[in-house]
C-alpha positions as a LaTeX table, in Angstrom:
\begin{tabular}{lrrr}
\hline
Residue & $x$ (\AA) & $y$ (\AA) & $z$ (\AA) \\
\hline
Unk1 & 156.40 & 48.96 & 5.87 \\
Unk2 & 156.31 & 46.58 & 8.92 \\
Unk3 & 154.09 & 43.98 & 8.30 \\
Unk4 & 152.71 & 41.47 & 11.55 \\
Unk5 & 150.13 & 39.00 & 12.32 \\
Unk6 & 147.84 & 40.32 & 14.09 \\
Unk7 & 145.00 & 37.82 & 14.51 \\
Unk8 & 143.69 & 34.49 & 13.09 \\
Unk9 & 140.33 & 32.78 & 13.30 \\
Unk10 & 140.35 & 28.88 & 14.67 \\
Unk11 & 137.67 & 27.06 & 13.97 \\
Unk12 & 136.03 & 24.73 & 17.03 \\
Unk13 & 133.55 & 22.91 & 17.85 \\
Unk14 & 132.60 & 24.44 & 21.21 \\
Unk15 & 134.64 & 28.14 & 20.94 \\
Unk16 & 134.95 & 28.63 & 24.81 \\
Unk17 & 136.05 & 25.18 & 25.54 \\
Unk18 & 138.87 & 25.21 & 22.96 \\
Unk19 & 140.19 & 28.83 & 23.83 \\
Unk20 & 140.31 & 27.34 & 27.62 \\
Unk21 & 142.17 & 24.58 & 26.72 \\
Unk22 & 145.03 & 26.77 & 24.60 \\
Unk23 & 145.23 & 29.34 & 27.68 \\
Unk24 & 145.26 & 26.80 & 30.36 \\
Unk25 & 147.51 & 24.37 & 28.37 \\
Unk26 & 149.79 & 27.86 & 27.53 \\
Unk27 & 149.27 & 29.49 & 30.75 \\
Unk28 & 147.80 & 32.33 & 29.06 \\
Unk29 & 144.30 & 34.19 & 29.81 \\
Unk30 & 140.81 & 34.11 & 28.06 \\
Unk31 & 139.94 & 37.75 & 26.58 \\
Unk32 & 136.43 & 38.87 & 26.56 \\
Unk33 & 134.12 & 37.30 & 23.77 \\
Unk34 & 134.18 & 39.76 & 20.87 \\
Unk35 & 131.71 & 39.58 & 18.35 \\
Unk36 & 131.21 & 35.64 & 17.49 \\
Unk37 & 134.76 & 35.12 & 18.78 \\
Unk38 & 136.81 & 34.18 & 21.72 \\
Unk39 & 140.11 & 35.06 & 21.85 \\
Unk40 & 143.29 & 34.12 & 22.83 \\
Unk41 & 146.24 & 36.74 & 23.03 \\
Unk42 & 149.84 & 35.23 & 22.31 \\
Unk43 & 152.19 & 37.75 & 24.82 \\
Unk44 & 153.57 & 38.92 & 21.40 \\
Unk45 & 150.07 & 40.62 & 20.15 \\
Unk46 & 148.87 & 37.68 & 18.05 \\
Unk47 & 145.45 & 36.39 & 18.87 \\
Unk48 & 144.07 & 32.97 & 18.41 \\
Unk49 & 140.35 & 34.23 & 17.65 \\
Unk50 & 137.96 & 31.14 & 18.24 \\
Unk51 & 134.85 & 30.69 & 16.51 \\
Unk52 & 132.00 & 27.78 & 16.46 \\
Unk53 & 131.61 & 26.03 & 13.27 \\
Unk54 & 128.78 & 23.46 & 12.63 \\
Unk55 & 131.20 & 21.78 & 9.79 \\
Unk56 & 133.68 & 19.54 & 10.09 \\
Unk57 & 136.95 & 20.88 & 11.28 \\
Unk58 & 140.15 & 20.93 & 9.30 \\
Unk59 & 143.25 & 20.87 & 11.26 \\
Unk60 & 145.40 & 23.41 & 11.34 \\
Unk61 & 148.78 & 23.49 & 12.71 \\
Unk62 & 150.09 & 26.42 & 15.37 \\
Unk63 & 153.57 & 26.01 & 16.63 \\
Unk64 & 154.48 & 28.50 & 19.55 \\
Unk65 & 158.25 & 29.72 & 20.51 \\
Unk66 & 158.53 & 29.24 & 24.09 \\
Unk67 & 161.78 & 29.89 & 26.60 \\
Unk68 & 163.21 & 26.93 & 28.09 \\
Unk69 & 161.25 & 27.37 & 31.29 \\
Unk70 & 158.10 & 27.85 & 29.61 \\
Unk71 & 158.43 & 24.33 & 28.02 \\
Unk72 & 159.00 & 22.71 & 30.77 \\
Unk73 & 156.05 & 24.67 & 32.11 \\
Unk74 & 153.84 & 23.87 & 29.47 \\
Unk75 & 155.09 & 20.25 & 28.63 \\
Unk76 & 154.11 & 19.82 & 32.78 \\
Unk77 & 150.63 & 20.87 & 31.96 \\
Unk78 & 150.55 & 18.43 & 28.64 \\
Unk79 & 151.65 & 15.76 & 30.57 \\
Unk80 & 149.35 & 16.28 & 33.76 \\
Unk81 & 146.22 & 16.86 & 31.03 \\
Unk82 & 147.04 & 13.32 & 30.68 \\
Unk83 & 147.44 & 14.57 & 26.77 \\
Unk84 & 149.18 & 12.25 & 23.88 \\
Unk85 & 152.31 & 13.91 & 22.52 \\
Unk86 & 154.78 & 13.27 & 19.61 \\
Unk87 & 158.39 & 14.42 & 18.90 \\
Unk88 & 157.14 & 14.54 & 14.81 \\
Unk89 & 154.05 & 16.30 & 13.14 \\
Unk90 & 153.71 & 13.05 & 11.65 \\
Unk91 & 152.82 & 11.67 & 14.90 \\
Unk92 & 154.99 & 8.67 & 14.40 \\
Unk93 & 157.14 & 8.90 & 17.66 \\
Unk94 & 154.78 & 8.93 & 20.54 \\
Unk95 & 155.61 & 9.99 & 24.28 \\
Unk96 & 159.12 & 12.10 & 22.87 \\
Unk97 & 160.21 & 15.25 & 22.58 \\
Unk98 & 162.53 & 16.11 & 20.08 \\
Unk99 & 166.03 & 18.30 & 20.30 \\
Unk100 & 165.55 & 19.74 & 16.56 \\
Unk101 & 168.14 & 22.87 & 16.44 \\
Unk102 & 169.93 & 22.18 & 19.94 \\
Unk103 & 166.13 & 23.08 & 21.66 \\
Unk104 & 163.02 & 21.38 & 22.26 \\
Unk105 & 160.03 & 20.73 & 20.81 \\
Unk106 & 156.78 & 18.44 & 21.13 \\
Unk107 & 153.22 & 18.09 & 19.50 \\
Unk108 & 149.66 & 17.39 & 20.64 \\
Unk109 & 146.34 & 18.04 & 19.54 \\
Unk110 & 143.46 & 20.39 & 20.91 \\
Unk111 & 140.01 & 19.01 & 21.18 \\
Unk112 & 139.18 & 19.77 & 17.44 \\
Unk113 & 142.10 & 17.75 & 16.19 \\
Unk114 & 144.41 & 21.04 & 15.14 \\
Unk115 & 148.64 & 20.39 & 15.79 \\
Unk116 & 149.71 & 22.45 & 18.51 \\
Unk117 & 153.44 & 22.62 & 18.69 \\
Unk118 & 155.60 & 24.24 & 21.46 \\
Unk119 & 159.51 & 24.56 & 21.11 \\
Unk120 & 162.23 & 26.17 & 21.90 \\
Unk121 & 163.88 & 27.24 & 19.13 \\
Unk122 & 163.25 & 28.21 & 15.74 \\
Unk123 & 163.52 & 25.75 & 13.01 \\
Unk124 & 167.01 & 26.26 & 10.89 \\
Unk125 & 168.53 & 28.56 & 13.51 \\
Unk126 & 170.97 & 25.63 & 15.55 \\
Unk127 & 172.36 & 22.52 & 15.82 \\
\hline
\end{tabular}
C-alpha cells in the first residue's frame, strides 16, 4: 500500500487572506474555494486547505522542500514582504538563514502566527 498526504486543514483567521499570503509568499496559485475551504496545492499534490476559525489559533508548523533557486526565490519574496525571519524554530537567531545538512533553510510566520519553514534539504540527509 502507498500511503500520501493528501490534504490538511489550516486554521486562520481570515481563510482567503492567509491562503494569499502562502501562494504569493511560495509563488504558488489560489484554487477555487471548496466547501468552507480555500486551498492551496503544494506542486507535489498536497493541499494546504484553509478554513476560518472564530477561536484562537494554535500554531502549527509547515516546512516546505524547495530547490536552490526556489529559495532564493522565495527568501526574495520574505525579504521584500518586509517579513521577520530566523535561522531556528526557536526564533532565537533573527535575520539568518541556516546551512543545516550542506542546504538552506529559514523560518517566518504567516499572519495567524503558524512556522513556515522553507529549505533546501531534508533534515539528516547531509553535511
Amino acid at each position: 500500500m502507498s500511503v500520501a498526504l493528501n490534504h490538511t486543514i489550516v486554521a486562520a483567521h481570515d481563510k482567503e487572506a492567509s491562503a494569499r499570503f502562502l501562494a504569493d509568499i511560495l509563488g504558488l496559485e489560489v484554487s477555487p474555494p471548496f466547501g468552507p475551504f480555500i486551498p492551496v496545492e503544494i506542486p507535489n499534490g498536497v493541499t494546504l486547505d484553509y478554513m476560518d476559525s472564530p477561536d484562537p489559533i494554535t500554531p502549527q508548523h509547515y516546512a516546505f522542500l524547495v530547490t536552490e533557486d526556489e529559495f532564493d526565490e522565495i527568501f526574495a519574496r520574505v525579504k521584500a514582504a518586509g517579513l521577520t525571519y530566523w535561522a531556528d524554530p526557536f526564533h532565537r537567531r533573527t535575520m539568518e538563514i541556516n546551512r543545516n545538512d550542506g542546504g538552506r533553510g529559514t523560518y517566518f510566520d504567516d499572519p495567524n502566527g503558524h512556522n513556515l519553514e522553507i529549505i533546501t534539504r531534508p533534515y539528516g540527509s547531509g553535511s
